PDB file of C-alpha atoms in Angstrom:
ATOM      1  CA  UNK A   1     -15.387  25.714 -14.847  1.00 72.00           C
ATOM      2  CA  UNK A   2     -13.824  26.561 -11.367  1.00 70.00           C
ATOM      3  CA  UNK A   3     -10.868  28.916  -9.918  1.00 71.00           C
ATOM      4  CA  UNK A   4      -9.316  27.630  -6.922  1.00 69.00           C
ATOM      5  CA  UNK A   5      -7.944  30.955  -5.364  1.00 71.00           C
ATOM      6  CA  UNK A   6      -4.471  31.623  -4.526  1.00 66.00           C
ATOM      7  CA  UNK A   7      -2.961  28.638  -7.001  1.00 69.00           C
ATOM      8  CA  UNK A   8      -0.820  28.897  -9.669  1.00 71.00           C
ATOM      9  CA  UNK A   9      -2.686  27.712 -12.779  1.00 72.00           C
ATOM     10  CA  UNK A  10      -5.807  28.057 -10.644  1.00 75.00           C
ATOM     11  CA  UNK A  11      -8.101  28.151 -13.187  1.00 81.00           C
ATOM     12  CA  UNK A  12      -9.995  24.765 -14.774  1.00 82.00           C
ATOM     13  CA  UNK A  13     -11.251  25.156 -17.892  1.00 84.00           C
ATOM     14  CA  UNK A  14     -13.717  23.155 -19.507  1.00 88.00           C
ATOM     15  CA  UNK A  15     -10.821  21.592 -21.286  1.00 90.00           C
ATOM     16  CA  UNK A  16      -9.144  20.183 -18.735  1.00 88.00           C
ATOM     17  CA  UNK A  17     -12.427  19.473 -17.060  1.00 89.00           C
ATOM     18  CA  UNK A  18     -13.326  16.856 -19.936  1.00 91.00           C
ATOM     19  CA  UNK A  19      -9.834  15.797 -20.294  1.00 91.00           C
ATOM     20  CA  UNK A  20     -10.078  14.810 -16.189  1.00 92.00           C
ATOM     21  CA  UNK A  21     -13.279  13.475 -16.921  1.00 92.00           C
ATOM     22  CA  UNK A  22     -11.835  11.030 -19.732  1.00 93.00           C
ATOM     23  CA  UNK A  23      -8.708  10.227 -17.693  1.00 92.00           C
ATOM     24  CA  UNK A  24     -10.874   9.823 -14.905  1.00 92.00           C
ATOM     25  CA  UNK A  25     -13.337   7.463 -16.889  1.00 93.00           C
ATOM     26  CA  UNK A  26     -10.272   5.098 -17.600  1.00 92.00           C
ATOM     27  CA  UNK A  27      -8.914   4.834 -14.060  1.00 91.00           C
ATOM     28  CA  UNK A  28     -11.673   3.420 -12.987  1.00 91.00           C
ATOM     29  CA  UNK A  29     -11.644   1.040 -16.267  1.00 89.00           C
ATOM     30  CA  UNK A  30     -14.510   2.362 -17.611  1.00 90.00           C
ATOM     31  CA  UNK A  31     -15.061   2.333 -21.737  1.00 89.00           C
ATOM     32  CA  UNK A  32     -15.295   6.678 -21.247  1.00 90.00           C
ATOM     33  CA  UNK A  33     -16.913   9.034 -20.003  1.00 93.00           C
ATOM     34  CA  UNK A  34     -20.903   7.582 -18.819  1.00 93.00           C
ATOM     35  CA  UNK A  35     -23.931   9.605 -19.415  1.00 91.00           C
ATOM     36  CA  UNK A  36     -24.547  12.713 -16.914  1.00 91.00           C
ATOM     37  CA  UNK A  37     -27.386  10.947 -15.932  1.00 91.00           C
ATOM     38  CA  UNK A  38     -25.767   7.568 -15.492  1.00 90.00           C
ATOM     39  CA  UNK A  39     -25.076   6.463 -11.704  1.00 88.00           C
ATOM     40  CA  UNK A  40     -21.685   5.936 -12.725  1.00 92.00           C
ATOM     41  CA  UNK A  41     -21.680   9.428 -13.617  1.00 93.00           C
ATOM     42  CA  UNK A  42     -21.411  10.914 -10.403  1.00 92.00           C
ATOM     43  CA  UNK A  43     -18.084   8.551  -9.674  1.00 93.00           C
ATOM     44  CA  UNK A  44     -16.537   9.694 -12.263  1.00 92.00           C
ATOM     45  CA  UNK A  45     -17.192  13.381 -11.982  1.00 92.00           C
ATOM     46  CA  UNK A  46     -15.632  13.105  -8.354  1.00 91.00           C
ATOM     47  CA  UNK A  47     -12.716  11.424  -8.979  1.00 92.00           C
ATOM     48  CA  UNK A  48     -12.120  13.964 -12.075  1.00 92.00           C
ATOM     49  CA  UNK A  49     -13.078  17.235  -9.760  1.00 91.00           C
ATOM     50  CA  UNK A  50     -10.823  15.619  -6.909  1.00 91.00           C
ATOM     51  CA  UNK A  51      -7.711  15.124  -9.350  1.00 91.00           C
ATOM     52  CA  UNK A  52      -7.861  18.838 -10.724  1.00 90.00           C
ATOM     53  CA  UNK A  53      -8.462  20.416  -7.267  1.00 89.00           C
ATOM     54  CA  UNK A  54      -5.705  18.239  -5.382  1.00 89.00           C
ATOM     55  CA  UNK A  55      -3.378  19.124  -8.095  1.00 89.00           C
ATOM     56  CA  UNK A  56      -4.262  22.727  -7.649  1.00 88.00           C
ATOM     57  CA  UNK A  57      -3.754  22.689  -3.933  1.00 88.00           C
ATOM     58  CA  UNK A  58      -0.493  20.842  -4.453  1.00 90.00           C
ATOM     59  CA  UNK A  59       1.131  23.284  -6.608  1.00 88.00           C
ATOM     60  CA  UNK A  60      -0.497  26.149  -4.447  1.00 87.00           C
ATOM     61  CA  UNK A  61       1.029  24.692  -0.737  1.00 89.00           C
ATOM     62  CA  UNK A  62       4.555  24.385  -2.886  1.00 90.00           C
ATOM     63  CA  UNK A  63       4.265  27.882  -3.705  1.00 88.00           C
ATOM     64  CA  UNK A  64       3.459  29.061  -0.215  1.00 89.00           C
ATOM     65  CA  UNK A  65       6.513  26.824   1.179  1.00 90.00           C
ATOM     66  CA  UNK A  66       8.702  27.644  -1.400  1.00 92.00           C
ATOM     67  CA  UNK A  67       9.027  24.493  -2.543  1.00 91.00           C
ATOM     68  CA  UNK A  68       9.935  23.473  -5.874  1.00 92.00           C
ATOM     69  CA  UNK A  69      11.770  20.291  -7.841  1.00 93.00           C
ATOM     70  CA  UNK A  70      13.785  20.853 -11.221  1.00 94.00           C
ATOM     71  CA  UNK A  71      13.181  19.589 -14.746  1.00 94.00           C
ATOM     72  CA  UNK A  72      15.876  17.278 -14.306  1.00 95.00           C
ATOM     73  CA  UNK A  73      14.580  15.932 -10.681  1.00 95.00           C
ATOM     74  CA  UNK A  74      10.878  15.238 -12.770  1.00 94.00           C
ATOM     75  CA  UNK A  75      12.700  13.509 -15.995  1.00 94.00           C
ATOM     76  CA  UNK A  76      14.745  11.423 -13.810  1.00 95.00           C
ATOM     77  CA  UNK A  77      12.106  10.129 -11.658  1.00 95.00           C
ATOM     78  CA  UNK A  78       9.760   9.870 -14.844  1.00 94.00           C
ATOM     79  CA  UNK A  79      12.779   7.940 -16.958  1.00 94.00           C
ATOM     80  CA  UNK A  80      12.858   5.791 -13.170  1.00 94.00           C
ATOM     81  CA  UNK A  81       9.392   4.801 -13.448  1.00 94.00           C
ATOM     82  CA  UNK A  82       8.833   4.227 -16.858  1.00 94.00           C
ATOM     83  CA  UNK A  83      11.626   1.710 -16.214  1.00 94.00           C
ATOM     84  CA  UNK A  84      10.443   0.356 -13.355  1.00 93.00           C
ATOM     85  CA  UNK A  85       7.031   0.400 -13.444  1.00 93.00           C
ATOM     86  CA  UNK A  86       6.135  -0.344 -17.219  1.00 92.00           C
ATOM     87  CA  UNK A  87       9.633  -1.991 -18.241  1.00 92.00           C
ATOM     88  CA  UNK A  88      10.088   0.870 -21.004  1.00 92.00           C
ATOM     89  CA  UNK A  89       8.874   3.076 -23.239  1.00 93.00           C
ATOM     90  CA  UNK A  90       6.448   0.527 -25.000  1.00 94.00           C
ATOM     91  CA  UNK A  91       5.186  -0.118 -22.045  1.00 93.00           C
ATOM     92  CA  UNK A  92       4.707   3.707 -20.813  1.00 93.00           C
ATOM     93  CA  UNK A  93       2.985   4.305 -24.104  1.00 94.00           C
ATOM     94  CA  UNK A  94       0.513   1.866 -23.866  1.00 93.00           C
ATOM     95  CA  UNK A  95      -0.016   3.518 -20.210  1.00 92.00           C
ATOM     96  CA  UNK A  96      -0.750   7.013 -22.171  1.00 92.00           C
ATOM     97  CA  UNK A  97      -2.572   5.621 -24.711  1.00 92.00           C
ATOM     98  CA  UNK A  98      -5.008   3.724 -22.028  1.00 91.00           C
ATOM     99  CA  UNK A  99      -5.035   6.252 -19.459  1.00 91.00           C
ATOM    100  CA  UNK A 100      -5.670   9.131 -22.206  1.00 92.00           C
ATOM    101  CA  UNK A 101      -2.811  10.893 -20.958  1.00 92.00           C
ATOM    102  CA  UNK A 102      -0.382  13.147 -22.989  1.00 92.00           C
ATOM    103  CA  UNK A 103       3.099  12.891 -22.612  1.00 92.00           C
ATOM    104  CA  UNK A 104       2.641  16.428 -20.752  1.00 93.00           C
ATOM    105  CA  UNK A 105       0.284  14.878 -18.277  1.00 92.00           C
ATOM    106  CA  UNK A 106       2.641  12.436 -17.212  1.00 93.00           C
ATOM    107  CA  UNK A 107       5.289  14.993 -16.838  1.00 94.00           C
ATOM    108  CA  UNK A 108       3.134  16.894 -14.770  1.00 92.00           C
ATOM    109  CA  UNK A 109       1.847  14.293 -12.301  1.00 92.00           C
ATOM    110  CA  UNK A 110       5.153  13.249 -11.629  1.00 95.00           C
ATOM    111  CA  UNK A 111       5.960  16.954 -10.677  1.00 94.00           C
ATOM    112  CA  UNK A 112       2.902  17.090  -8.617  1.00 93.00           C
ATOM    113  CA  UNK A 113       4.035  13.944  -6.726  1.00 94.00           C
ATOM    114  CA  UNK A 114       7.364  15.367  -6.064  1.00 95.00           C
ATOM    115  CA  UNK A 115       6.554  18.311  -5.201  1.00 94.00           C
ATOM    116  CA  UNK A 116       3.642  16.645  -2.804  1.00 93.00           C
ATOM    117  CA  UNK A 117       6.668  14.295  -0.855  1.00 93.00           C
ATOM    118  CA  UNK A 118       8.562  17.496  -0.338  1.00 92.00           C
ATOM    119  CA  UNK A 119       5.233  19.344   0.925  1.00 92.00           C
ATOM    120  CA  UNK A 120       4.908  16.173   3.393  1.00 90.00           C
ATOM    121  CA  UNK A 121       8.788  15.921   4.340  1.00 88.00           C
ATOM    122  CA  UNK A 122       8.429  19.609   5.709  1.00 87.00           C
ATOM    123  CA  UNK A 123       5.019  19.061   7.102  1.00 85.00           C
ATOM    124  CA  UNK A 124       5.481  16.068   8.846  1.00 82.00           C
ATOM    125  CA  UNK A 125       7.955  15.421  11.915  1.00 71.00           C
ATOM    126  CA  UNK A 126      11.415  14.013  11.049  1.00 71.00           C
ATOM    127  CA  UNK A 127      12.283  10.897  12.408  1.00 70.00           C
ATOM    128  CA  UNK A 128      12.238  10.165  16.102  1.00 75.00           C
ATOM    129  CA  UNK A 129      15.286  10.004  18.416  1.00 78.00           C
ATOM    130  CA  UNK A 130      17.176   6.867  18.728  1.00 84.00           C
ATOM    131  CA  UNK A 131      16.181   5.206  21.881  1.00 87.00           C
ATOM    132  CA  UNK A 132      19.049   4.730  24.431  1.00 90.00           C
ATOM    133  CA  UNK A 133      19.479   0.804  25.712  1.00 92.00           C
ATOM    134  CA  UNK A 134      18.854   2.368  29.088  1.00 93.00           C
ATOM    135  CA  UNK A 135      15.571   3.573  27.978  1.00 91.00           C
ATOM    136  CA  UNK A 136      14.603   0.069  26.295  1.00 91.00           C
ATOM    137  CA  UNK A 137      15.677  -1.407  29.650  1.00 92.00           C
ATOM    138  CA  UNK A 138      13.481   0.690  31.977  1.00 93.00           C
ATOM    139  CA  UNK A 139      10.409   0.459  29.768  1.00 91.00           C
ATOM    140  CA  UNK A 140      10.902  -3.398  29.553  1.00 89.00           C
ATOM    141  CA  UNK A 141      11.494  -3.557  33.164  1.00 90.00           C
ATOM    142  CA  UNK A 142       8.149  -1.259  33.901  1.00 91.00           C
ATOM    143  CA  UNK A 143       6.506  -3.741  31.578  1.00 89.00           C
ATOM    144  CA  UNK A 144       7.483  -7.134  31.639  1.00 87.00           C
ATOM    145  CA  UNK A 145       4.233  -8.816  31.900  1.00 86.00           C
ATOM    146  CA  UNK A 146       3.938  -7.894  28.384  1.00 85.00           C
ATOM    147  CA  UNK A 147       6.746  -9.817  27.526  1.00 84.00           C
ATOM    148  CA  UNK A 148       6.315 -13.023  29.437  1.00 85.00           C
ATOM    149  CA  UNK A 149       4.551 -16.146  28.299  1.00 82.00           C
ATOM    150  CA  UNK A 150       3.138 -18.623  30.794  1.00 80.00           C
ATOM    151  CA  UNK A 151       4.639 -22.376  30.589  1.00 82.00           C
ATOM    152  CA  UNK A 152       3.421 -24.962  28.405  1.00 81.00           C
ATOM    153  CA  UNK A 153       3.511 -28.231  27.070  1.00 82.00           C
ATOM    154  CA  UNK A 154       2.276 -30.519  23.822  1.00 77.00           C
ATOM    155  CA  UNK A 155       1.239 -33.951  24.683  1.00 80.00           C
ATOM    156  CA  UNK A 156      -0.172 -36.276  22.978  1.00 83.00           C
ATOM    157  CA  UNK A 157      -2.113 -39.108  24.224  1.00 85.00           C
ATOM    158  CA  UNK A 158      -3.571 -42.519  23.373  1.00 85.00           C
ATOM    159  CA  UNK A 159      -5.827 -44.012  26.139  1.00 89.00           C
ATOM    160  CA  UNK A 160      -7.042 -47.667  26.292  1.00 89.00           C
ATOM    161  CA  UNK A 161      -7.661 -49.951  29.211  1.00 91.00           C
ATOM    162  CA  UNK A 162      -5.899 -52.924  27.408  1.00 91.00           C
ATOM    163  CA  UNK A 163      -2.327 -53.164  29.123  1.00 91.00           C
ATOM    164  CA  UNK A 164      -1.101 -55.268  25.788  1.00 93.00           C
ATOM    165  CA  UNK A 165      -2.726 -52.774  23.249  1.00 92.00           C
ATOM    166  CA  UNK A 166      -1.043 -49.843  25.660  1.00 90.00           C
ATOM    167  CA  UNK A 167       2.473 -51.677  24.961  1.00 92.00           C
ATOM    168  CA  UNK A 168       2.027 -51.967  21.317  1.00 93.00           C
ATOM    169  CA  UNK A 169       1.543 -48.581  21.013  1.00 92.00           C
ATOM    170  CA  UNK A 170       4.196 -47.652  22.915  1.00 91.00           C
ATOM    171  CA  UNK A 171       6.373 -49.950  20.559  1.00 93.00           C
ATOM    172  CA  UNK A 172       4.702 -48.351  17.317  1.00 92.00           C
ATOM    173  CA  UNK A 173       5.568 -45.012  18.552  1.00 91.00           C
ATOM    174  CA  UNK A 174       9.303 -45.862  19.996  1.00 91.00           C
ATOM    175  CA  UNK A 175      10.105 -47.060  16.425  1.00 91.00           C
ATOM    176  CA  UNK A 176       8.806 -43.917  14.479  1.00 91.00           C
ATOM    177  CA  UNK A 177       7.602 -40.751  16.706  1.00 86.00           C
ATOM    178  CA  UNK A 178       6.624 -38.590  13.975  1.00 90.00           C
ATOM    179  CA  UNK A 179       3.220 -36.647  13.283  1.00 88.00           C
ATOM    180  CA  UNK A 180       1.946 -38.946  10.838  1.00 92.00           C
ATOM    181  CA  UNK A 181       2.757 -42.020  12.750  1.00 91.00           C
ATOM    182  CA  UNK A 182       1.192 -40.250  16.125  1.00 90.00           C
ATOM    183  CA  UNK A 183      -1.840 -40.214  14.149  1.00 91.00           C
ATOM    184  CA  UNK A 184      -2.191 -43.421  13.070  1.00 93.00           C
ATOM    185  CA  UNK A 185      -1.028 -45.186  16.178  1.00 92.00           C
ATOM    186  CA  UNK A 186      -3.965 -43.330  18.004  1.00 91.00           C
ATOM    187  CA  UNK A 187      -6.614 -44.318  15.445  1.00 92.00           C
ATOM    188  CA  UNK A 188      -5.457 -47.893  15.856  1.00 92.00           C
ATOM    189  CA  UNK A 189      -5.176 -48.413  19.372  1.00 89.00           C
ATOM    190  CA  UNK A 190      -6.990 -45.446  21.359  1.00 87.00           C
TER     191      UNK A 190
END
């Protein structure tokens, strides 16, 4: 079906083109594969083409780097997921069995995401410098106006032009100043 150039295992046969398109189908919780001239069609065929070309690329760019991750490193992470993620092996077969994937498959796209973090790790920068206090000093210093937060104050307030009304609230709150009481104080007498 397609040869992406300058990948191991470059080629896609029609095989694993309808085995993408099937796991492909059931990602995106579909009943299988829709008709070629369904809408939903299209969908799937890109997220199946994507999937087999990305996985290409990956294992092409690990080549080129020289990178590469052990059987061991892929069952270990596998035997870590299927524990993790679907709390055992029943669980991790009812994965395969939904996702149409073959024990192989799953080997495999655990491979391709190792081998993908290690692409990244030498791709992108390692962590930053730590920052010296000095440094934290001078750039809070150069902007403090960030940092600062004008004054200001909650009040609450009950208004009424009866001086005796005025007093009983002020009694109703001295005996119980919480939110509730606020409230109903104010109803009553404001």
């Amino acid at each position: 079906v397609a040869l992406v150039q300058d990948a191991p295992n470059g080629d896609i046969s029609q095989d694993d083109y309808n085995r993408a398109l099937v796991q492909a189908a059931a990602r995106l919780q579909l009943k299988g594969v829709p008709d070629e001239k369904s809408p939903q069609f299209a969908q799937v065929k890109s997220a199946a083409t994507d999937d087999l070309l990305l996985s290409r690329w990956v294992a092409g760019e690990a080549e080129e780097r020289g990178v590469s991750v052990s059987d061991s490193e892929v069952n270990d992470r596998l035997s870590q997921i299927i524990k993790s993620q679907f709390h055992g092996q029943k669980g991790f077969q009812q994965f395969l069995t939904q996702s149409h994937f073959t024990q192989e498959d799953a080997v495999n796209r655990v491979r391709l995401q190792l081998l993908s973090d290690q692409i990244q790790k030498q791709v992108l920068p390692t962590a930053q410098p730590p920052v010296s206090d000095e440094e934290v000093q001078n750039f809070y210093d150069a902007n403090i106006t960030q940092f600062q937060q004008p004054e200001t104050r909650d009040f609450r307030l009950i208004l009424n032009k009866d001086q005796a009304k005025v007093q009983a609230a002020a009694d109703a709150l001295a005996q119980d100043d919480s939110d509730t009481n606020w409230a109903k104080v104010a109803k009553q007498y404001s």
